[in-house]
XYZ file of C-alpha atoms in Angstrom:
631
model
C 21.689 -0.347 24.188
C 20.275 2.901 22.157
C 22.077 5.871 22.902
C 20.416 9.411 22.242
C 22.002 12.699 21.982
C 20.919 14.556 24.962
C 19.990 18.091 24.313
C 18.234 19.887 27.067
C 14.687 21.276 26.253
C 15.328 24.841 26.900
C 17.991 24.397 23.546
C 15.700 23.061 21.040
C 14.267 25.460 19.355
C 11.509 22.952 17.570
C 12.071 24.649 13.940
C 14.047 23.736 11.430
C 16.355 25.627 8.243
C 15.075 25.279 4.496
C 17.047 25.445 1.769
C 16.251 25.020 -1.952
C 13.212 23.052 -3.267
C 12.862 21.847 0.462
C 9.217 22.060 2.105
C 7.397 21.188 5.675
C 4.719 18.890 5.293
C 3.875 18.532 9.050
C 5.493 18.441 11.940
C 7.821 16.635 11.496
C 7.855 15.607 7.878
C 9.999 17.275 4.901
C 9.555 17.316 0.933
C 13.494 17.742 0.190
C 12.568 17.627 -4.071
C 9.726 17.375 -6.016
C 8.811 15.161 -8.928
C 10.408 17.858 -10.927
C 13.799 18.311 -12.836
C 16.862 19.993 -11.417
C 16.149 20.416 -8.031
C 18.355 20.317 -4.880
C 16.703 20.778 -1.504
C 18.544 20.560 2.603
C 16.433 20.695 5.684
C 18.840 21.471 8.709
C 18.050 20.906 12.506
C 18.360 24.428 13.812
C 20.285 23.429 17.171
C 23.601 21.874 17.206
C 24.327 19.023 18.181
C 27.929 17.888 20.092
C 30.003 14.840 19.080
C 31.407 14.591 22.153
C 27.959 13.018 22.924
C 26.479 9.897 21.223
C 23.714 10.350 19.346
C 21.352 7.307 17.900
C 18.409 9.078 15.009
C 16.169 7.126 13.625
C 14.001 8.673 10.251
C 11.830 7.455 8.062
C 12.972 7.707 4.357
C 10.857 8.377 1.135
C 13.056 8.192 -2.100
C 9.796 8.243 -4.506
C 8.442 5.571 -7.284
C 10.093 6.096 -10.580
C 12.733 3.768 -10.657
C 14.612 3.681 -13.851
C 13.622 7.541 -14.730
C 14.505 8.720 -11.083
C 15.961 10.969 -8.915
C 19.469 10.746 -7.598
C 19.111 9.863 -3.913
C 19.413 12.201 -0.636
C 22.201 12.278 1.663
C 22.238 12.780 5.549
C 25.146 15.180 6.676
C 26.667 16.783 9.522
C 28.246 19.997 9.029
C 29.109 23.370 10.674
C 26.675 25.965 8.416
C 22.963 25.800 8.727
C 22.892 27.549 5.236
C 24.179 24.733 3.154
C 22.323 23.789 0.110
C 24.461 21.386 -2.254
C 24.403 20.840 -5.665
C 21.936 19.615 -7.719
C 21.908 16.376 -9.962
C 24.429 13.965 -8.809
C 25.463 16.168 -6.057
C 22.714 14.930 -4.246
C 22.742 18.525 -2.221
C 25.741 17.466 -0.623
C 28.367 18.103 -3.449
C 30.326 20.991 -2.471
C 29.432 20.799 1.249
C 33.052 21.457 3.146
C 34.078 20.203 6.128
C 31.040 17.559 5.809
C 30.530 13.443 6.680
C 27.342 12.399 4.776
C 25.434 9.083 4.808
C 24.271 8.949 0.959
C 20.984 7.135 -0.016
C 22.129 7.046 -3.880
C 19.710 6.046 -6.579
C 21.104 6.273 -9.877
C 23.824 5.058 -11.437
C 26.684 7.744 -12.082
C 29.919 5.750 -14.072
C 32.210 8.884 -13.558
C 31.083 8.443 -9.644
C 31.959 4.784 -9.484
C 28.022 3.884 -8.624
C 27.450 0.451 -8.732
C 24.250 -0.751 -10.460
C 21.839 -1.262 -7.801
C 20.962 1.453 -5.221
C 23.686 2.140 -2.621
C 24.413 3.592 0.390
C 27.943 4.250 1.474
C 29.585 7.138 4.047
C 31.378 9.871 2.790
C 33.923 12.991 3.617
C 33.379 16.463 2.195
C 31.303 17.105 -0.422
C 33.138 14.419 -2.252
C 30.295 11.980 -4.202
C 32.969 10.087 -5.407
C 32.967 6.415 -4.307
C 36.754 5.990 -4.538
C 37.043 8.458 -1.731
C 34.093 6.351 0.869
C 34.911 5.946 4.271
C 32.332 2.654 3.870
C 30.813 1.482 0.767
C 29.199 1.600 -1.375
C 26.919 -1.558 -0.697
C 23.332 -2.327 -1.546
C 21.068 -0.395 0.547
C 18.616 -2.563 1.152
C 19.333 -6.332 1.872
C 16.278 -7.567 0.445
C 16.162 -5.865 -3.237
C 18.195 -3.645 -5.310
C 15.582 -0.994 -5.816
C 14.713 1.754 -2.758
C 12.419 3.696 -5.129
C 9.599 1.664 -4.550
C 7.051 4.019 -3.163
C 7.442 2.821 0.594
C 8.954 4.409 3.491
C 11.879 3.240 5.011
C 14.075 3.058 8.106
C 17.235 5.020 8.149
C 19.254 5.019 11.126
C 22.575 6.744 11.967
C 24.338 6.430 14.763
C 27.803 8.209 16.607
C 29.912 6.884 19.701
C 32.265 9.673 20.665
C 34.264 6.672 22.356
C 35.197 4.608 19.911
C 34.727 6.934 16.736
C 32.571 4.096 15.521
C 29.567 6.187 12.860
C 27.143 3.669 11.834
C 24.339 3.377 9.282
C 21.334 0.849 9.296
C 18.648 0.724 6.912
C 15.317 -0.925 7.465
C 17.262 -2.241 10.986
C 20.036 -4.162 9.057
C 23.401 -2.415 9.876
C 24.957 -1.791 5.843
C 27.903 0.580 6.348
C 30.336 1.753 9.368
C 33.825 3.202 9.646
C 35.624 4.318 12.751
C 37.106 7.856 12.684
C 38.013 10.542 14.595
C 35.422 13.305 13.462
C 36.161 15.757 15.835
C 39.590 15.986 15.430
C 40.391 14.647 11.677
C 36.898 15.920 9.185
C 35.665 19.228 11.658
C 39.420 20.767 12.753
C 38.268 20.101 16.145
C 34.834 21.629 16.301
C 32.217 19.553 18.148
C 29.200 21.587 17.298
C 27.555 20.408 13.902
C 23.957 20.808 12.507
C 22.757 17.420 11.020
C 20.189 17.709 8.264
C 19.396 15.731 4.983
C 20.273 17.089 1.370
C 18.513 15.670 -1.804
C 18.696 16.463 -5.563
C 17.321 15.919 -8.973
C 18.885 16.015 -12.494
C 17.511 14.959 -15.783
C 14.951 12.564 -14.209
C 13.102 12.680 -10.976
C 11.489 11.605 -7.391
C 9.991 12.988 -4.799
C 12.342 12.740 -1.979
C 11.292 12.920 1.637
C 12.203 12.283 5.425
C 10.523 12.258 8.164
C 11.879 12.905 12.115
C 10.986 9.373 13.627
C 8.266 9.445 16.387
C 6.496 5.827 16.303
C 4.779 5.362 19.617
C 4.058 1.507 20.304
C 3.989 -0.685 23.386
C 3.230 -3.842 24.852
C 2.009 -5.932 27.712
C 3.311 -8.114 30.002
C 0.028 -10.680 29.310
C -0.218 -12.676 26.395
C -2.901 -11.510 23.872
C -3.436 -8.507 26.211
C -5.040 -10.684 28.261
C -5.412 -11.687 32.089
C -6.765 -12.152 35.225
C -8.060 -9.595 37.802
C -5.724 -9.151 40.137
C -2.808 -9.703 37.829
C -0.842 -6.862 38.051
C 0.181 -5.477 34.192
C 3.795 -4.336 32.937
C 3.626 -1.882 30.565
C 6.935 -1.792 28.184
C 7.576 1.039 25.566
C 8.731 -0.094 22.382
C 8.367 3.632 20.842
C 10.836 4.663 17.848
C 12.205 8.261 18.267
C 14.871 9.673 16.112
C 15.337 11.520 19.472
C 14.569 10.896 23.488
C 11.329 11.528 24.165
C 10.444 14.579 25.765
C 6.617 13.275 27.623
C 5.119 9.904 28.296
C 1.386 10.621 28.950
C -0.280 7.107 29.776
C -3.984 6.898 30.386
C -5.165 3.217 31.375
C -8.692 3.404 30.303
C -9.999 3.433 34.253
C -9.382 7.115 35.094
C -5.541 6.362 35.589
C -2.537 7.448 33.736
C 1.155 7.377 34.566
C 4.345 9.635 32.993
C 7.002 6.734 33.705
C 8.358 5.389 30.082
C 7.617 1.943 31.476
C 4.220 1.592 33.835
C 3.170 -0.925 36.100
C -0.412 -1.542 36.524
C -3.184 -3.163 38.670
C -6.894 -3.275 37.505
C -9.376 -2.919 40.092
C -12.262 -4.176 38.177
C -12.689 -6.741 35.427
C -13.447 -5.553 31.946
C -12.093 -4.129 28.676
C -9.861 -1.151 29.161
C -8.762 1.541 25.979
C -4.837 2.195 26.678
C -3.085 5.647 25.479
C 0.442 6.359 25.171
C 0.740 9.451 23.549
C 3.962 11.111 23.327
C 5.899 14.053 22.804
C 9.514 14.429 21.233
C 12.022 16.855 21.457
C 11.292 18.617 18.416
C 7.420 19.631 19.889
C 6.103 16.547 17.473
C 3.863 13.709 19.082
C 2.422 10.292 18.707
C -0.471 8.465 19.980
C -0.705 4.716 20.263
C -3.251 2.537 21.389
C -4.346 -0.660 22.585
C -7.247 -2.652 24.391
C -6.499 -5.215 27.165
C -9.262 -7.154 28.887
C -8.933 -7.705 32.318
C -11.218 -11.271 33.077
C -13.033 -11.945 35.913
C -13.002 -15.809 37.345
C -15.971 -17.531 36.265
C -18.341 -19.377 38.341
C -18.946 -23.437 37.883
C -22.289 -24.623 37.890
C -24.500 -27.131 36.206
C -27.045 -29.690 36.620
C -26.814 -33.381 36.972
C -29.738 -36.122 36.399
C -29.988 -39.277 38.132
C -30.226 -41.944 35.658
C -30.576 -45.568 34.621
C -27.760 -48.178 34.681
C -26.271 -48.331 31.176
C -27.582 -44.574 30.233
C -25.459 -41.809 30.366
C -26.682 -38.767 32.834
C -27.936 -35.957 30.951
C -25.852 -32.757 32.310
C -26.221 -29.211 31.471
C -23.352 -26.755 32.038
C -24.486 -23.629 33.465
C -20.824 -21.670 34.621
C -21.211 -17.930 33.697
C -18.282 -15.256 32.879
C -18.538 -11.733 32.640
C -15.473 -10.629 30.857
C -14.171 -12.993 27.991
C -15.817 -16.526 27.499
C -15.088 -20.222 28.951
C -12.677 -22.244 27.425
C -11.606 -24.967 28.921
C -14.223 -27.907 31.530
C -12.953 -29.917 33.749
C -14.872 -32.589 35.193
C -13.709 -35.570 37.685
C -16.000 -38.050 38.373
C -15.600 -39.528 42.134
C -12.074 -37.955 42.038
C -10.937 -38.995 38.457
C -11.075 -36.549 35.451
C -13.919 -38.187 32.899
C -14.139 -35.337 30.346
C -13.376 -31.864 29.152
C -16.146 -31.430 27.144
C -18.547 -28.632 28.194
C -21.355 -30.781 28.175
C -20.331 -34.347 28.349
C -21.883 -37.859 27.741
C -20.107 -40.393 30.587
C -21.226 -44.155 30.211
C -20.021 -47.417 31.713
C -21.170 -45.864 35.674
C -21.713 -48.282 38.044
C -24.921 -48.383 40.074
C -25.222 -46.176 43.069
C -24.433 -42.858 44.300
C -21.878 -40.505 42.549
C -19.690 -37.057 42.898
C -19.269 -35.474 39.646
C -17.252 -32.017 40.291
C -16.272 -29.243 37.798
C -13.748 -26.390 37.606
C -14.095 -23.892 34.300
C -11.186 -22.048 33.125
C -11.703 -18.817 30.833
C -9.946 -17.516 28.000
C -7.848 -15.484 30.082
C -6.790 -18.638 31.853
C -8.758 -17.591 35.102
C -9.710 -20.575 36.680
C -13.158 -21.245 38.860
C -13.809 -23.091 42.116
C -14.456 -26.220 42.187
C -18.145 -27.229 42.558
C -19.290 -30.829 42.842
C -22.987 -32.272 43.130
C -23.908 -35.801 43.560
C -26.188 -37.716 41.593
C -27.376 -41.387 41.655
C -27.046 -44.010 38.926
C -30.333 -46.442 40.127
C -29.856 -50.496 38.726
C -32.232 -51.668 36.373
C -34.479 -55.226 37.767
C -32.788 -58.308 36.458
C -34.735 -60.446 34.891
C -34.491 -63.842 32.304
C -37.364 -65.563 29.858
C -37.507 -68.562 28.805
C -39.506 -70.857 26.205
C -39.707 -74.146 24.798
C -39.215 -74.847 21.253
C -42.875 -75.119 19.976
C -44.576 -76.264 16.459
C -46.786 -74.678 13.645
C -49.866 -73.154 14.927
C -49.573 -74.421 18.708
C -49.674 -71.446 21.187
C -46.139 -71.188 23.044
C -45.898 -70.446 26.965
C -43.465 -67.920 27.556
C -42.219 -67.160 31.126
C -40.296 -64.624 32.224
C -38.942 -64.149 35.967
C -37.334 -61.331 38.152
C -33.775 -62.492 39.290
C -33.232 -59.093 41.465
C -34.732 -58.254 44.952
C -33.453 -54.586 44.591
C -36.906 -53.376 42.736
C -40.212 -54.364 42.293
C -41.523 -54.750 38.551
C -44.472 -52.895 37.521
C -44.338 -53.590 33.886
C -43.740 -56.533 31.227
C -43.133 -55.964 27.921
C -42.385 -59.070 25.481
C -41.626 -58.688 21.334
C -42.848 -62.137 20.294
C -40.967 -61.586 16.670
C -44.168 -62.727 14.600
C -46.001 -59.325 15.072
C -47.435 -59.616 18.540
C -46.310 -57.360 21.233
C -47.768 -58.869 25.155
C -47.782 -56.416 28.466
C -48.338 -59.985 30.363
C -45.229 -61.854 32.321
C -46.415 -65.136 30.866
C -47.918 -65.087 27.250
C -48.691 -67.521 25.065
C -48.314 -67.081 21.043
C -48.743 -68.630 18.227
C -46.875 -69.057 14.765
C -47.809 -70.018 11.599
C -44.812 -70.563 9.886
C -41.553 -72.678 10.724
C -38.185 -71.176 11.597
C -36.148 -69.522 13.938
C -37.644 -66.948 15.903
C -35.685 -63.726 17.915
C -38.084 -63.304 20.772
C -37.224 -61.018 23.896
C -38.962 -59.559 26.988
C -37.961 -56.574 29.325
C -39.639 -55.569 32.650
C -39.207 -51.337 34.067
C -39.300 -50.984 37.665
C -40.522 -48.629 40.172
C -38.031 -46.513 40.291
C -38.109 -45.984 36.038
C -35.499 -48.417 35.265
C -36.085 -50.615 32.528
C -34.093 -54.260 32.069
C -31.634 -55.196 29.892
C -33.543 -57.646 27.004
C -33.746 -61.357 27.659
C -33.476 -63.210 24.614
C -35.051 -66.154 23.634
C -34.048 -67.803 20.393
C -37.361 -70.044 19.310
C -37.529 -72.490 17.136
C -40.761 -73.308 15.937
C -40.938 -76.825 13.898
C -43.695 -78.556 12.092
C -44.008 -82.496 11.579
C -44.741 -83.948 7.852
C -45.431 -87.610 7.813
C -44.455 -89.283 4.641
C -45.319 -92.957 4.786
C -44.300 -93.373 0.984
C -46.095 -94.028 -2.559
C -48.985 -96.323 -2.551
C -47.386 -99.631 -4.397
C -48.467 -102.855 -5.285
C -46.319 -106.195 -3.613
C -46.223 -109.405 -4.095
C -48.274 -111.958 -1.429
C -46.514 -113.338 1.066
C -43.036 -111.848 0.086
C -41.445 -109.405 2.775
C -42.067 -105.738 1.378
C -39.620 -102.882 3.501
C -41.611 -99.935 4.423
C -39.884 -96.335 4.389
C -40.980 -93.476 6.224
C -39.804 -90.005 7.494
C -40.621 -86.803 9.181
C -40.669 -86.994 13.053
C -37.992 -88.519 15.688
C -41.047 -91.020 17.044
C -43.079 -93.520 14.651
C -46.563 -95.115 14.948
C -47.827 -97.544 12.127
C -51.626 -98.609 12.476
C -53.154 -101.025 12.418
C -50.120 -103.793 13.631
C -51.357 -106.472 11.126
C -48.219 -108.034 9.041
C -45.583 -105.459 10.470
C -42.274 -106.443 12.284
C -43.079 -103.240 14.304
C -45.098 -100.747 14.520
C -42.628 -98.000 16.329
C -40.135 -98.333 13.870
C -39.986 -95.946 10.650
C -38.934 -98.564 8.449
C -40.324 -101.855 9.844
C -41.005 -104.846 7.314
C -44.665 -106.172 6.269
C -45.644 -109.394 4.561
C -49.044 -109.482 3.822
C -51.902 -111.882 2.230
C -54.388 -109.511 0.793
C -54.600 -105.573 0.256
C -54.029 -103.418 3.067
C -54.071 -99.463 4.348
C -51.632 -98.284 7.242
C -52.050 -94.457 8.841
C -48.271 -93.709 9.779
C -47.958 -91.070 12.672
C -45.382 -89.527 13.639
C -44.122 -86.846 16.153
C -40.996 -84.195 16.262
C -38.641 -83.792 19.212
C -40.921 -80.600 19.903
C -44.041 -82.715 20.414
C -45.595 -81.315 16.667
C -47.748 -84.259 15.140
C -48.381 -85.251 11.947
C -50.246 -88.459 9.225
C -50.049 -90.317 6.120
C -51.566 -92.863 4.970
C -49.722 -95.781 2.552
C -51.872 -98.281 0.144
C -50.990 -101.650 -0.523
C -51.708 -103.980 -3.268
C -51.514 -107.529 -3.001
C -49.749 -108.425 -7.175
C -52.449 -110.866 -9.254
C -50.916 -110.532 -12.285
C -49.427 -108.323 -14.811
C -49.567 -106.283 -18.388
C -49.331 -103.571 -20.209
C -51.406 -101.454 -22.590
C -50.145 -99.130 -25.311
C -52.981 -97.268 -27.462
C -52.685 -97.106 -30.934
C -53.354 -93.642 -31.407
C -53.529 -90.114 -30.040
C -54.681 -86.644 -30.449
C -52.267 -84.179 -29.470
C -54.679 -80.984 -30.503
C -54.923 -79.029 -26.993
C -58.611 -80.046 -26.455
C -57.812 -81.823 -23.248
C -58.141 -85.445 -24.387
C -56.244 -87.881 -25.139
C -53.158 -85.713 -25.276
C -49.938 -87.803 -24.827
C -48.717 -91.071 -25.653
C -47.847 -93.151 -22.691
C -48.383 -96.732 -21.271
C -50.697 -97.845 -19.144
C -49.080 -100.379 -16.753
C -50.443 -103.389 -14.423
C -48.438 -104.606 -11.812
C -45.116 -102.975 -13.180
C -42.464 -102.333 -11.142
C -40.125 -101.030 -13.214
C -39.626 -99.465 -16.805
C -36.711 -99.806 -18.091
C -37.020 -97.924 -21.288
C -40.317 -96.346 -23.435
C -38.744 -95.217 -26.982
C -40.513 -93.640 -30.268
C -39.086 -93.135 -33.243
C -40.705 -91.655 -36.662
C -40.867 -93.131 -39.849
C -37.598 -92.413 -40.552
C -36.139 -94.007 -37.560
C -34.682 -91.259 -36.159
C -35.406 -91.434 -32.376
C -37.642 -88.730 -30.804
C -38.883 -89.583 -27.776
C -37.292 -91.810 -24.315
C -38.131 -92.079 -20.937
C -38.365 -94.728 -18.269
C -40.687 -92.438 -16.076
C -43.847 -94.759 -15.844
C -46.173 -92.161 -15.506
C -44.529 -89.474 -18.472
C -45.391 -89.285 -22.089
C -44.642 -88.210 -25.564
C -46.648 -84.899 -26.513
C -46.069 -84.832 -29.906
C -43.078 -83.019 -30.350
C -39.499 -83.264 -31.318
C -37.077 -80.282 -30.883
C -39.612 -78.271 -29.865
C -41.601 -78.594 -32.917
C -45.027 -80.463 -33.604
C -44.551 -83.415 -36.075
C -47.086 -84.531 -38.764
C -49.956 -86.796 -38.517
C -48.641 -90.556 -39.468
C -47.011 -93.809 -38.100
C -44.826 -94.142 -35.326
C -42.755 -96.872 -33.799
C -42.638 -97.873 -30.168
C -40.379 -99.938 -27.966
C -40.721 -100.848 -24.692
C -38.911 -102.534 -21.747
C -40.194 -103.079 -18.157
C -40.208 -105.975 -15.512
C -42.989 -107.033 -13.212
C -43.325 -107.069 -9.432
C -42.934 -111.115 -9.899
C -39.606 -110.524 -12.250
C -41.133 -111.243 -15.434
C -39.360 -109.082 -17.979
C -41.343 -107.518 -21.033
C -39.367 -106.335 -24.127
C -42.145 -105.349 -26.818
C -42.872 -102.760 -29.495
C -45.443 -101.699 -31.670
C -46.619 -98.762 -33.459
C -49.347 -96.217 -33.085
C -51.076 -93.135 -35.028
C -50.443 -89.125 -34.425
C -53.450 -87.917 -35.287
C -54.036 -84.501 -35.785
């Protein structure tokens, strides 16, 4: 608890004594020395004060900006004659001062004094700057750095309790130094009645020293970030400094209002943002103002508007809640009784078909929260439908078909992607495709009441047939010959003369003279297709190799290859040059050499050719020969 020395008003005189260098800046700030050499100033209050009551000052302290050039420090004393100036230089204006106590602000370092190196503070009896005579100290002065001439204020506060002889300095609200002593009785030969002031001094170097009478008017609220509700009533708590009780608490609430209690209550009639005043008045005649602005919310209102929608689309909603004072922070909204969302304007999905609540409470930023409103809103089902197609073949149109499944709605529309371009409004289109493959196809249908379907996929496979009966050939009469054919799932060989069967792809034929079959066949999608085989009955064999050829890019005669009769095989077709070196192989029947070897065109001359081949009857031929490149 802060305990003031009570004085009554009719005692204060509101002035103060100045001694020395001393000066008043305002009301109730001193200069005790300037910035100039060999100074010593004292400011006394002009009333007494009684140690038989507590006191608790508070001041504000200035001890300049010149550190290692500076002043010497002030002091705060209590003693019996207003007149009292002190010494200069190290005296600090309180050398010589008898019977004194003084709190001493010291900032520079006197060896002969016992200063310590950093700036000090310490309490001490009668004139006496001599630290091996302290009641308390010296310690550092401020907890937080060595050096108090920094060019800032700071907080000096002294306090007295007549009860326990406890005198107490703090500075910057840290308690430093304290001794308990008997004042009264053992420094002031039992005199009560001292004048407190502040003494201050300059030597060689210098500061400007100051002090000021604390008067800091401040409060708060009872309301987070002076904030709330109307109808919230508001505590107002003073958290003023005073070096003194304060004479007059003048509040004025911003609504043509004001209260004189230290510590107001308040209600607000009216939402809105409100200017508060506390100004002040201390014993000394000196005021302060301080100020503040609170906002006082209203509640808001909930409201917004809700769209009836498709199944599987999200309603649209729009918030429309309004506020006056402040601005809407926080949505709430349940949907049939469960919270969905807290977004102001929110996207809800996965809602069954049918008829909804959707409800919605706002709160603001002053944590005033709105009624609930609620408005329902239908979710309408989509027709159900499914398609369906059969796997079709290369440039055949393919019947789609597509069917409702629902009897909730009534379809009024048809809409099919056929996947090869073509788009078709009908329910059952026909299309067709020109290439083979696998085809994503889908159809939807929209209702009369909007609602469109989910797709119905069809996955199409569109195939094509391709007969292949095999290479025309020649076979030998009489002797079974195995035909081979592919490209369908169902076989047709016409006509049915010397086959084992005419359904099957590979049947057997045995055959007396030449003969022509037309193979169709069909795929498991019904796509048709036909080829057509020749066969020729074997007479006889041979073989013909020319003994020369032109390989000069005129278009005749431009390779060297065999020309064969009733060959089934060839084994082997070699060339070599005239230095035996091979150059050319094959056993392709219908290949030949163009004249090259490594990729370079040899010379006009000789060659030398081997051959190997056997005939459709077995008869092997193993010849060779030789031929001219002629260029």
């Amino acid at each position: 608890m802060v305990l003031y020395n009570v004085i009554p008003a009719s005692a204060q005189t509101n002035t103060y004594i100045l001694n020395g260098s001393a000066r008043k800046d305002n009301c109730n700030c001193y200069t005790l020395t300037n910035a100039a050499n060999s100074q010593s100033g004292s400011v006394w209050n002009a009333s007494k004060i009684n140690l038989n009551d507590p006191f608790d000052f508070i001041f504000n302290v200035y001890l300049g900006c010149s550190d290692g050039n500076g002043a010497d420090g002030m002091v705060f004393i209590l003693q019996p004659v207003s007149a009292n100036l002190g010494a200069a230089g190290e005296g600090m204006g309180f050398l010589g001062v008898n019977p004194s106590v003084g709190i001493a602000l010291d900032t520079w370092q006197n060896s002969n004094l016992n200063d310590p190196s950093f700036d000090h503070i310490s309490i001490q009896l009668n004139g006496n700057s001599n630290h091996a005579s302290d009641l308390a100290g010296p310690v550092q002065a401020s907890i937080t750095s060595i050096n108090i001439e920094d060019c800032k204020w700071h907080t000096l506060r002294i306090s007295w309790d007549p009860s326990t002889h406890w005198i107490r300095a703090y500075f910057d609200n840290v308690l430093r130094v304290q001794t308990q002593i008997d004042l009264i009785a053992k420094v002031f030969l039992r005199d009560p009645l001292l004048y407190w002031g502040f003494g201050a001094s300059t030597g060689a170097y210098h500061n400007q020293q100051k002090f000021c009478t604390v008067l800091s008017s401040s409060f708060n609220t009872s309301v987070a970030n002076n904030a709330t509700c109307i109808g919230n009533p508001i505590a107002f708590q003073n958290q003023s400094q005073s070096f003194a009780p304060v004479k007059e608490h003048n509040w004025d609430f911003g609504d043509g209002t004001g209260s004189s209690d230290k510590n107001p209550i308040h209600l607000y009639s009216a939402p809105g943002l409100y200017k508060i005043t506390l100004a002040e008045t201390g014993l000394d005649g000196c005021s302060d103002t301080a100020r503040k602005v609170i906002e006082i919310g209203d509640y808001p209102v909930a409201d917004f508007d809700i769209f009836d929608t498709c199944a599987g689309k999200p309603p649209r909603i729009i918030d429309r809640s309004s506020l006056k004072v402040g601005t809407i922070s926080k949505w709430s909204w349940k949907l049939d009784g469960t919270l969905v969302s807290i977004a102001q304007n929110p996207i809800l999905t996965a809602i069954s078909p049918g008829s909804h609540t959707i409800e919605l409470m706002v709160t603001s930023n002053h944590g005033c929260a709105s009624v609930v409103v609620n408005r329902t809103f239908s979710i309408k089902p989509p027709p159900v439908i499914a398609a369906r197609a059969d796997n079709g073949c290369v440039d055949v149109p393919v019947l789609f078909t597509a069917e409702q499944q629902d009897n909730v709605t009534t379809i009024t529309n048809w809409n099919w992607h056929l996947a090869n371009g073509e788009k078709s409004t009908e329910q059952n289109p026909t299309s067709t495709y020109g290439s083979p493959g696998f085809y994503k196809v889908y159809a939807t249908a929209t209702g009369d009441n909007g609602c469109e379907s989910n797709p119905a996929p069809i996955h199409l496979f569109i195939n094509k047939a391709e007969a292949n009966a095999g290479n025309d050939t020649v076979i030998i009469q009489n002797q079974p010959f195995q035909l081979q054919a592919s490209g369908g799932v169902s076989y047709n060989w016409t006509p049915a003369i010397g086959l084992t069967s005419q359904s099957f792809p590979n049947p057997t034929v045995l055959l007396q003279d030449d003969a022509t079959y037309t193979l169709s066949v069909r795929t498991i999608e019904g796509c048709e297709d036909e080829d057509v085989i020749h066969l020729k009955i074997f007479r006889g064999s041979g073989i013909r190799v020319p003994t020369a050829f032109t390989p000069n890019n005129d278009g005749l005669n431009e390779t060297m290859k065999a020309f064969y009769i009733g060959i089934k095989k060839l084994d082997q077709f070699t060339i070599y040059n005239r230095w035996g070196q091979l150059i050319y192989t094959s056993n392709d029947m219908f290949a030949g050499w163009d004249g090259r070897w490594k990729g370079a065109e040899q010379p006009t001359g000789v060659y030398i050719w081997n051959l190997k081949a056997t005939d459709y009857a077995g008869k092997i031929y193993n010849i060779s020969g030789s031929f001219t490149l002629i260029r």
